[in-house]
XYZ file of C-alpha atoms in Angstrom:
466
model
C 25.675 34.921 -29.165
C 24.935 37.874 -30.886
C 21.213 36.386 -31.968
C 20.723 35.610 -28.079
C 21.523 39.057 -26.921
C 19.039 40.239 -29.514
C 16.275 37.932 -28.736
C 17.183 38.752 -24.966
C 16.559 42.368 -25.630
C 13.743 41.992 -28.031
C 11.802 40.732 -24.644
C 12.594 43.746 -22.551
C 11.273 46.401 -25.923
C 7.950 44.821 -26.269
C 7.277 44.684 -22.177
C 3.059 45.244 -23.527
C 2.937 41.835 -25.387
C 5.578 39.746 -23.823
C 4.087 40.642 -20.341
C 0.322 39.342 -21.768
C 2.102 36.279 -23.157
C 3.980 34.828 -19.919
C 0.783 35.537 -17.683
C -1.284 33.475 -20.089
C 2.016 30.935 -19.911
C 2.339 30.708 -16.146
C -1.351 30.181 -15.920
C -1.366 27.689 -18.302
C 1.761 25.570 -16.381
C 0.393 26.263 -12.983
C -3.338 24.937 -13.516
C -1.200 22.196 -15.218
C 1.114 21.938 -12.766
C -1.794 21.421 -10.010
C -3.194 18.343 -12.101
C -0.037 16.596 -12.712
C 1.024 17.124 -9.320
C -2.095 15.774 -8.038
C -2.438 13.079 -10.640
C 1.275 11.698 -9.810
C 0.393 11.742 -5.962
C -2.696 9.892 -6.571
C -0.995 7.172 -9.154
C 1.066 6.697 -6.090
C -1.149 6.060 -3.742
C -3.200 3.893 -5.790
C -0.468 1.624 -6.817
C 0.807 1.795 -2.950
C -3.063 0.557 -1.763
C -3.848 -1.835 -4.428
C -0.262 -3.611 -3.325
C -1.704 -3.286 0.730
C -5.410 -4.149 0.549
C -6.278 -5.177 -3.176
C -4.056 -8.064 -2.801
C -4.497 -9.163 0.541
C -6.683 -12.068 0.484
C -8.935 -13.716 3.260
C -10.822 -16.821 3.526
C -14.179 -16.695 4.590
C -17.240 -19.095 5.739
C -19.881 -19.651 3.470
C -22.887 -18.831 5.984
C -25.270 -20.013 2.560
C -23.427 -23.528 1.922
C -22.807 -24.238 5.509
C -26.458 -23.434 6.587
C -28.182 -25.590 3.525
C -25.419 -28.572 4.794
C -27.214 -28.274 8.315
C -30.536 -28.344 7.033
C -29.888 -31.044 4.698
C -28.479 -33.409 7.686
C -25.395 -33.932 5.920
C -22.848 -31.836 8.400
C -19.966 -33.287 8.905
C -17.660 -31.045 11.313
C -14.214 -32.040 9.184
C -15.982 -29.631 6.407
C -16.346 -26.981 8.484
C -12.368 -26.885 9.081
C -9.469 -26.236 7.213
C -6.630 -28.359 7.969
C -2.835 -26.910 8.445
C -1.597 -28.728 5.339
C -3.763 -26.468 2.942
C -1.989 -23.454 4.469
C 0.699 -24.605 4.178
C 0.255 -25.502 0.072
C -1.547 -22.622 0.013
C 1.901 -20.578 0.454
C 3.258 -22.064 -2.042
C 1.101 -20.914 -4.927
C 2.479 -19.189 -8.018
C 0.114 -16.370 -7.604
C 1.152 -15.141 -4.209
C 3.571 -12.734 -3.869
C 3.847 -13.483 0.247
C 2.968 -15.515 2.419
C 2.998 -14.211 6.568
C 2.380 -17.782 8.324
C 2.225 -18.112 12.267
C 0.465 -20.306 14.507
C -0.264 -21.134 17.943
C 0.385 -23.907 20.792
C -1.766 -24.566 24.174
C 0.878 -26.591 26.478
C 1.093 -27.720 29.525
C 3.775 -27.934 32.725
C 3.560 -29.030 36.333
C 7.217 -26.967 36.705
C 6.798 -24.138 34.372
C 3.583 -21.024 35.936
C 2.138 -18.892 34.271
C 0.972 -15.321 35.210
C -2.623 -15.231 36.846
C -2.590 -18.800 36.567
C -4.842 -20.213 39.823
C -5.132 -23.689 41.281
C -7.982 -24.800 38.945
C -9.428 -28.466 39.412
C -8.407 -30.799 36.109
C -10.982 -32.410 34.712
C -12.051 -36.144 36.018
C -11.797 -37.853 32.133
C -12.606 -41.047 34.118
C -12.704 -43.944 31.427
C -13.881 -41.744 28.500
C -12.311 -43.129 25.464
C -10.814 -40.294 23.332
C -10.413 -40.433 19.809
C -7.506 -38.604 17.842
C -7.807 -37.554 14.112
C -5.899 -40.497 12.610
C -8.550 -42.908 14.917
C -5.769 -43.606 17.755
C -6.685 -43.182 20.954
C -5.855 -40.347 23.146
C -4.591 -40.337 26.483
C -7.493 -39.851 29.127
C -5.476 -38.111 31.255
C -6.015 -34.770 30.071
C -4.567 -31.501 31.199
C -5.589 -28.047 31.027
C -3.023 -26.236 29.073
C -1.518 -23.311 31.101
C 1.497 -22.078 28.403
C 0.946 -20.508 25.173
C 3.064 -20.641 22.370
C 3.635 -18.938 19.464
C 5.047 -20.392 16.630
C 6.253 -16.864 14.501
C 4.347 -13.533 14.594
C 1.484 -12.225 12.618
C 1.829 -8.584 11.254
C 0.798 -7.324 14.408
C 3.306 -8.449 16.524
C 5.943 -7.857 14.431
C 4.878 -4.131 14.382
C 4.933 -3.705 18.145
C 8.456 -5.265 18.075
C 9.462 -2.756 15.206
C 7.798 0.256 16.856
C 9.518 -0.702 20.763
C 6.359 -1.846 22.225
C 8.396 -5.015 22.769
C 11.886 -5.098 22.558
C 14.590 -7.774 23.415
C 16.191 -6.813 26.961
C 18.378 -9.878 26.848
C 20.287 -12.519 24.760
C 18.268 -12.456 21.199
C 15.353 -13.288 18.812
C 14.613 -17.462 18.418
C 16.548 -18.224 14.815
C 16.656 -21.993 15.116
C 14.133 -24.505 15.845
C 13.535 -25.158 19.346
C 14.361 -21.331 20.618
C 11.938 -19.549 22.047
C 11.933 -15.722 23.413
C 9.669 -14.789 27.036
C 8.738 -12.409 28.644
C 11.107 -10.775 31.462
C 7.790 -11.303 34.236
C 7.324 -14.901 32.984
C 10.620 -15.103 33.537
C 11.171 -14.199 37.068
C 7.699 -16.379 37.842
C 9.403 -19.317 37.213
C 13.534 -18.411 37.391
C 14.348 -18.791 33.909
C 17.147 -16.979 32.482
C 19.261 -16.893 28.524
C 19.926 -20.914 27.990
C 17.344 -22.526 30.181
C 15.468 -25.049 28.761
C 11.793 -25.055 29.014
C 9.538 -28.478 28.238
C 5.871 -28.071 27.326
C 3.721 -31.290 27.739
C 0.736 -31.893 25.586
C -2.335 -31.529 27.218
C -3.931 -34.747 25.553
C -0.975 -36.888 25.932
C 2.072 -36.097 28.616
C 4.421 -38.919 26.911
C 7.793 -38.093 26.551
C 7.569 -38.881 22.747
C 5.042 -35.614 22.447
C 6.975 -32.962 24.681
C 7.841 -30.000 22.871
C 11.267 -28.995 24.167
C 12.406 -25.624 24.086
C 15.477 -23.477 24.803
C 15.201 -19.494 25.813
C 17.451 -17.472 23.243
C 16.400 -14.464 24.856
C 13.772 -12.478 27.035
C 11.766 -9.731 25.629
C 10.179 -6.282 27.633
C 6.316 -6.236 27.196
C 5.183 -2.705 27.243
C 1.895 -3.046 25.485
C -1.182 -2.468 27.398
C -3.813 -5.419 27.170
C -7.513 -5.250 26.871
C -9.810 -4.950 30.691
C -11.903 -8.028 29.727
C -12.440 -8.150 33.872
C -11.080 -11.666 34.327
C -7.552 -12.800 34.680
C -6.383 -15.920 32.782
C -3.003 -17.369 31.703
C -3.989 -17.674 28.177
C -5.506 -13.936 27.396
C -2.011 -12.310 29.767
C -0.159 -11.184 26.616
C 3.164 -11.523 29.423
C 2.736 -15.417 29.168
C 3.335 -15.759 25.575
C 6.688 -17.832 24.867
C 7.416 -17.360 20.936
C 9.427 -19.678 19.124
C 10.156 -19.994 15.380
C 6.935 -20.814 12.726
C 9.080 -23.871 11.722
C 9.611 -25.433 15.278
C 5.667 -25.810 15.754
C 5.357 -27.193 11.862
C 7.844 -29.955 12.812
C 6.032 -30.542 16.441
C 2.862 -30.814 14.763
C 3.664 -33.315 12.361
C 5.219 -35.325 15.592
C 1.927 -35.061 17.713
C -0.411 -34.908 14.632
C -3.648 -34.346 16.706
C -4.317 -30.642 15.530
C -3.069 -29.112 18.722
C -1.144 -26.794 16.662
C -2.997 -23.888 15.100
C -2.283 -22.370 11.958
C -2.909 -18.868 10.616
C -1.807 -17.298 7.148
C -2.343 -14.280 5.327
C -1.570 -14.079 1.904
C -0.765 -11.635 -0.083
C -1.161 -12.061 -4.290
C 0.877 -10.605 -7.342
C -1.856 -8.951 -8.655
C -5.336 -8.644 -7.188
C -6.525 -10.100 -10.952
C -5.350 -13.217 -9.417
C -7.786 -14.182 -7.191
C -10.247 -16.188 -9.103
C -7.542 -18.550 -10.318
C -6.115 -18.378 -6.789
C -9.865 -19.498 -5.695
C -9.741 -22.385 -7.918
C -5.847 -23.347 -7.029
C -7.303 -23.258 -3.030
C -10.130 -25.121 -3.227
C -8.557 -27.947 -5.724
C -5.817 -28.232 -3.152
C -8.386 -29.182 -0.361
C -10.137 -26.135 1.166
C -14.006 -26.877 1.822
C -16.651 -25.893 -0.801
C -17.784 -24.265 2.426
C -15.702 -21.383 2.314
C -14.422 -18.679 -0.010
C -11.632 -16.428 -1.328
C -12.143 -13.083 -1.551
C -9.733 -9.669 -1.075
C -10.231 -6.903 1.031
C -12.455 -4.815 -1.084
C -13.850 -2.635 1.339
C -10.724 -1.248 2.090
C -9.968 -0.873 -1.648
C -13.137 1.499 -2.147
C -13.074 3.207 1.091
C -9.157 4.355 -0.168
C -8.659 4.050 -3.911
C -12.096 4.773 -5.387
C -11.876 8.606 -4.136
C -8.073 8.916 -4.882
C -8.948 7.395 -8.567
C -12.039 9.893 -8.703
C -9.510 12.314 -8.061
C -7.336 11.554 -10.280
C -9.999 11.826 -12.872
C -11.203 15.114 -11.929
C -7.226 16.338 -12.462
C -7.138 14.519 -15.554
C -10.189 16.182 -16.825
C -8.963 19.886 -15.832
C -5.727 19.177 -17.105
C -7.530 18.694 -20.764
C -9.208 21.309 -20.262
C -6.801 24.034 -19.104
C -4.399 23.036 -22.134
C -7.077 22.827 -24.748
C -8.186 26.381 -23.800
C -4.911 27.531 -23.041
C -3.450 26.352 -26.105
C -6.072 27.746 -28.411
C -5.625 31.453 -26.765
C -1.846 30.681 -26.734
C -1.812 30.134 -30.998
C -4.009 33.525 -30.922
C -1.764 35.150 -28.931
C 1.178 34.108 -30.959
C -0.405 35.230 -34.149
C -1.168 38.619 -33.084
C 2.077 38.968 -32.190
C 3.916 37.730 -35.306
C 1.737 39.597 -37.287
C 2.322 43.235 -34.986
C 6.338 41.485 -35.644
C 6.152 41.072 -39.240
C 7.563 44.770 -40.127
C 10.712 43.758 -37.725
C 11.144 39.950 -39.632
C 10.881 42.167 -42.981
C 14.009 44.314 -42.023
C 15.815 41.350 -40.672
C 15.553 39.600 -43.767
C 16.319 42.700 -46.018
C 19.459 43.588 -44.283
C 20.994 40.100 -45.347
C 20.045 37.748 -42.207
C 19.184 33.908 -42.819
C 15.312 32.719 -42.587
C 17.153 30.205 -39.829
C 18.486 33.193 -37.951
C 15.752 34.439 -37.669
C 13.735 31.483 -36.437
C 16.374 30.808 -34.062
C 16.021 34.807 -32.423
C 12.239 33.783 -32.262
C 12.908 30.150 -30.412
C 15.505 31.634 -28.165
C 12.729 34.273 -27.141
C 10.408 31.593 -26.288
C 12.732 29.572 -24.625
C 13.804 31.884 -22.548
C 9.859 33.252 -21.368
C 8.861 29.688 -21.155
C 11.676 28.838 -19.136
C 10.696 31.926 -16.695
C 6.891 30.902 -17.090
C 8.057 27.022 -16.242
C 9.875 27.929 -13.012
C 6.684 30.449 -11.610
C 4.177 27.826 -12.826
C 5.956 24.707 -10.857
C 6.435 26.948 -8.161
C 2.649 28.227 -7.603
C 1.286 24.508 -8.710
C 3.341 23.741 -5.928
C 2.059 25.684 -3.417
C -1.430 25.656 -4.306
C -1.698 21.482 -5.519
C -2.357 20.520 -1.815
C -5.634 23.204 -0.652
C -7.223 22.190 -4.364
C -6.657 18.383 -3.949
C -7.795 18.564 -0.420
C -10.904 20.082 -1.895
C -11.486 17.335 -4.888
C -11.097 14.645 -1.937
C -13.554 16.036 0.154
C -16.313 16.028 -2.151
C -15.281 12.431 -3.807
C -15.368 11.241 0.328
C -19.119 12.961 0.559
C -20.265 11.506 -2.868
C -19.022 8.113 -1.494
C -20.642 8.806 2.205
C -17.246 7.847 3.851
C -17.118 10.800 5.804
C -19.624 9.061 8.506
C -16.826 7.166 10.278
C -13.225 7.765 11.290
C -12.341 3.749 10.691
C -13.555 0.802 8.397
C -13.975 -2.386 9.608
C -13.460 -5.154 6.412
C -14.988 -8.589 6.441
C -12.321 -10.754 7.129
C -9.499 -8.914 8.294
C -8.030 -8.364 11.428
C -6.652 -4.722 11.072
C -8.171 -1.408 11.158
C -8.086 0.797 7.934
C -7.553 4.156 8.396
C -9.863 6.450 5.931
C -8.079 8.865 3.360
C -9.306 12.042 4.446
C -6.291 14.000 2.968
C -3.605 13.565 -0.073
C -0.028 14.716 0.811
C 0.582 16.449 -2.061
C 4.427 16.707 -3.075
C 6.347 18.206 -6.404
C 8.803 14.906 -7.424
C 11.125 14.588 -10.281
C 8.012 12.289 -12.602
C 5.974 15.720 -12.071
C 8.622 18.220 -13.232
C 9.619 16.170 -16.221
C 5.537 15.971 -17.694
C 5.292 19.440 -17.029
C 8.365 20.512 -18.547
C 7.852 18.597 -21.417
C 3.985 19.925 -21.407
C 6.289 23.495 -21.159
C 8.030 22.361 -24.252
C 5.345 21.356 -26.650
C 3.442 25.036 -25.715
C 7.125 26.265 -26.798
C 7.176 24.597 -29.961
C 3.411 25.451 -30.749
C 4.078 28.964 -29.933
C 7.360 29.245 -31.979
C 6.137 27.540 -34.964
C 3.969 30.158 -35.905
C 6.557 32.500 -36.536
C 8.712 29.949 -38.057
C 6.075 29.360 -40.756
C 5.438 33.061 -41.233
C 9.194 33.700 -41.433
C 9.237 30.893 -44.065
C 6.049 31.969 -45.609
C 6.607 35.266 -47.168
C 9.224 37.118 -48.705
C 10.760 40.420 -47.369
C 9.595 42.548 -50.260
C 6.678 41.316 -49.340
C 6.191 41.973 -46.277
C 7.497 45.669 -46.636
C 4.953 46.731 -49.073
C 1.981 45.126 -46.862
C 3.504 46.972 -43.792
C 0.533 49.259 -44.016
């Protein structure tokens, strides 16, 4: 206790030095501070981005291949499609991490209407002979589909059911096959309440045997404002859609097996490193030599190429600021052990230990670097946010990002949002690196006078006071 007191005191004497040694300190663990800070941000958002857009893979038409097939005369139009069962296998790859399926139905009723649907003349098939995919034929007696159904959501519309831009009013969500949520107009078109059962025909065949029967598990509120494309139809009225469960339009379309049912999927891989063997996995499973895998990468570089340039930059000036630092630091220190030396000299003459001695010296540097640690986090974390705003900016003008608010990516449906500023925030990875950076300027600092303590003798350094 005694040695604390002392050590505690010997700050408050030697105001001159000590001040000179916690400024150099605090600026030290504050420019520090500022790149770690920034750095741990950025390592965030790079990890978070690479798991949204680096791994979210799309399959695209090969406009090269499929051209050269035309020219060549060998098109064939089953090429130029990919069938449901290579989704479907597709989602079950080892390499994806997630797999959002959903698909689509066109039906048709002479009981059920739908909104803005008008008398519109069927089409006269006459005695036209229509072929299915397995070479059956299909009814001639075709209708014009006037109910659309959705077999599961895609991201979208699950977000405007998360958000309240459509929300349940009544009974609940489809769990089961054969449940199906509408819309609360739809359902006061046609009188339909929780438990009524709705039948959708197929528009190529009206048979019993390829009726899609469904029962209404609730009725959803549709506050989202469509598109004004200027024409009214059944099928682009967003209040007409009757959503049932992914796995009740797999089964149906195995039943009617004439593609009526379409099928979307976006996958999502482990690791973006994936995708070449993900590639080969898709295309030896059946997808065309006509088309190809590829990831969102221009939403990768529009958001983690500056954040990673940014993270360089801090990395940089971090090395910088302690290599500097440091080197005036052990200067600092040596000046000051040697203005010291007269005090160690009495210390040691009046009977105290060389490890009493070290130990005054490391409780004065624990305590200044403590004080320095706590004003260094605290102006690193005040001033992290204005300097990393001003990195980004000039990694988004390098890049030439700054000329649009939105990027569109080849392949994807959603907009991406551009980085244009990095939230900045002090968390507990931050404070530890710093600390221990704290630490290791401690111990470099201390050991000086440890090794001058243990160096000479107090005789010594007595007779070389002058």
């Amino acid at each position: 206790m005694y040695i604390f007191k002392n050590a505690l005191k010997n700050l408050a004497r030697n105001k001159g030095r000590n001040s000179l040694l916690g400024i150099i300190m605090i600026a030290i663990l504050s420019c520090t501070a500022i790149s770690i800070i920034i750095n741990t941000t950025a390592k965030g958002i790079i990890e978070d981005y690479k798991n949204k857009f680096g791994s979210e893979v799309f399959i695209q038409a090969n406009q090269e291949k499929q051209n050269e097939k035309i020219a060549n005369g060998t098109y064939n139009p089953k090429d130029f499609n990919i069938s449901n069962q290579v989704y479907e296998e597709l989602s079950k790859s080892e390499y994806v991490k997630e797999a959002i399926m959903s698909s689509s139905y066109r039906g048709y009723s002479d009981n059920i209407k739908s909104l803005d649907q008008k008398e519109i003349q069927e089409p006269n098939m006459g005695n036209v002979s229509v072929i299915g995919p397995n070479g059956g034929n299909i009814s001639s007696n075709m209708k014009i589909p006037n109910l659309n159904i959705l077999g599961g959501l895609n991201p979208m519309g699950t977000k405007e059911f998360e958000s309240g831009a459509r929300k349940i009013i009544d009974g609940k969500s489809p769990k089961n096959d054969g449940e199906a949520i509408i819309s609360e107009d739809f359902a006061k078109l046609n009188n339909l309440k929780v438990g009524s059962v709705l039948k959708a025909q197929n528009p190529k065949d009206q048979s019993d045997s390829k009726t899609l029967v469904l029962t209404i598990s609730g009725i959803y509120f549709d506050g989202v404002k469509g598109e004004d494309l200027g024409i009214k139809h059944p099928m682009i009225n967003r209040k007409n859609e009757i959503i049932t469960t992914y796995n009740t339009l797999k089964e149906y379309d195995k039943k009617v097996q004439d593609d009526s049912v379409a099928i979307e999927a976006k996958y999502y891989l482990k690791s973006p490193d994936l995708l070449n063997k993900f590639n080969e996995e898709a295309h030896d499973k059946g997808l065309s030599e006509l088309y190809d895998v590829s990831i969102d990468a221009a939403s990768y570089n529009n958001i983690v190429k500056p954040v990673e340039g940014l993270k360089k930059i801090s990395n940089i000036f971090m090395i910088l600021v302690l290599g500097f630092g440091s080197s005036v630091l052990i200067l600092i220190s040596i000046l000051s052990i040697r203005e010291r030396k007269y005090e160690i000299g009495v210390l040691r003459a009046m009977g105290m230990k060389k490890g009493k001695v070290a130990l005054g010296f490391i409780f004065e540097t624990l305590s200044m670097m403590t004080l320095s640690l706590v004003v260094g986090l605290s102006i690193g974390s005040f001033s992290s946010q204005p300097v990393s705003n001003m990195l980004l900016k000039s990694q988004l003008e390098a890049k030439n990002d700054i000329s649009s608010s939105f990027t569109f990516t080849v392949g994807s449906q959603q907009q991406v949002p551009k980085l244009e500023s990095l939230n900045t925030h002090l968390n507990g990875e931050a404070i530890l690196i710093i600390s221990l950076i704290a630490l290791l300027l401690g111990v470099i600092s201390v050991s000086i006078g440890i090794i001058y303590i243990n160096r000479y003798e107090p005789r010594k350094i007595l007779t070389e006071r002058n």
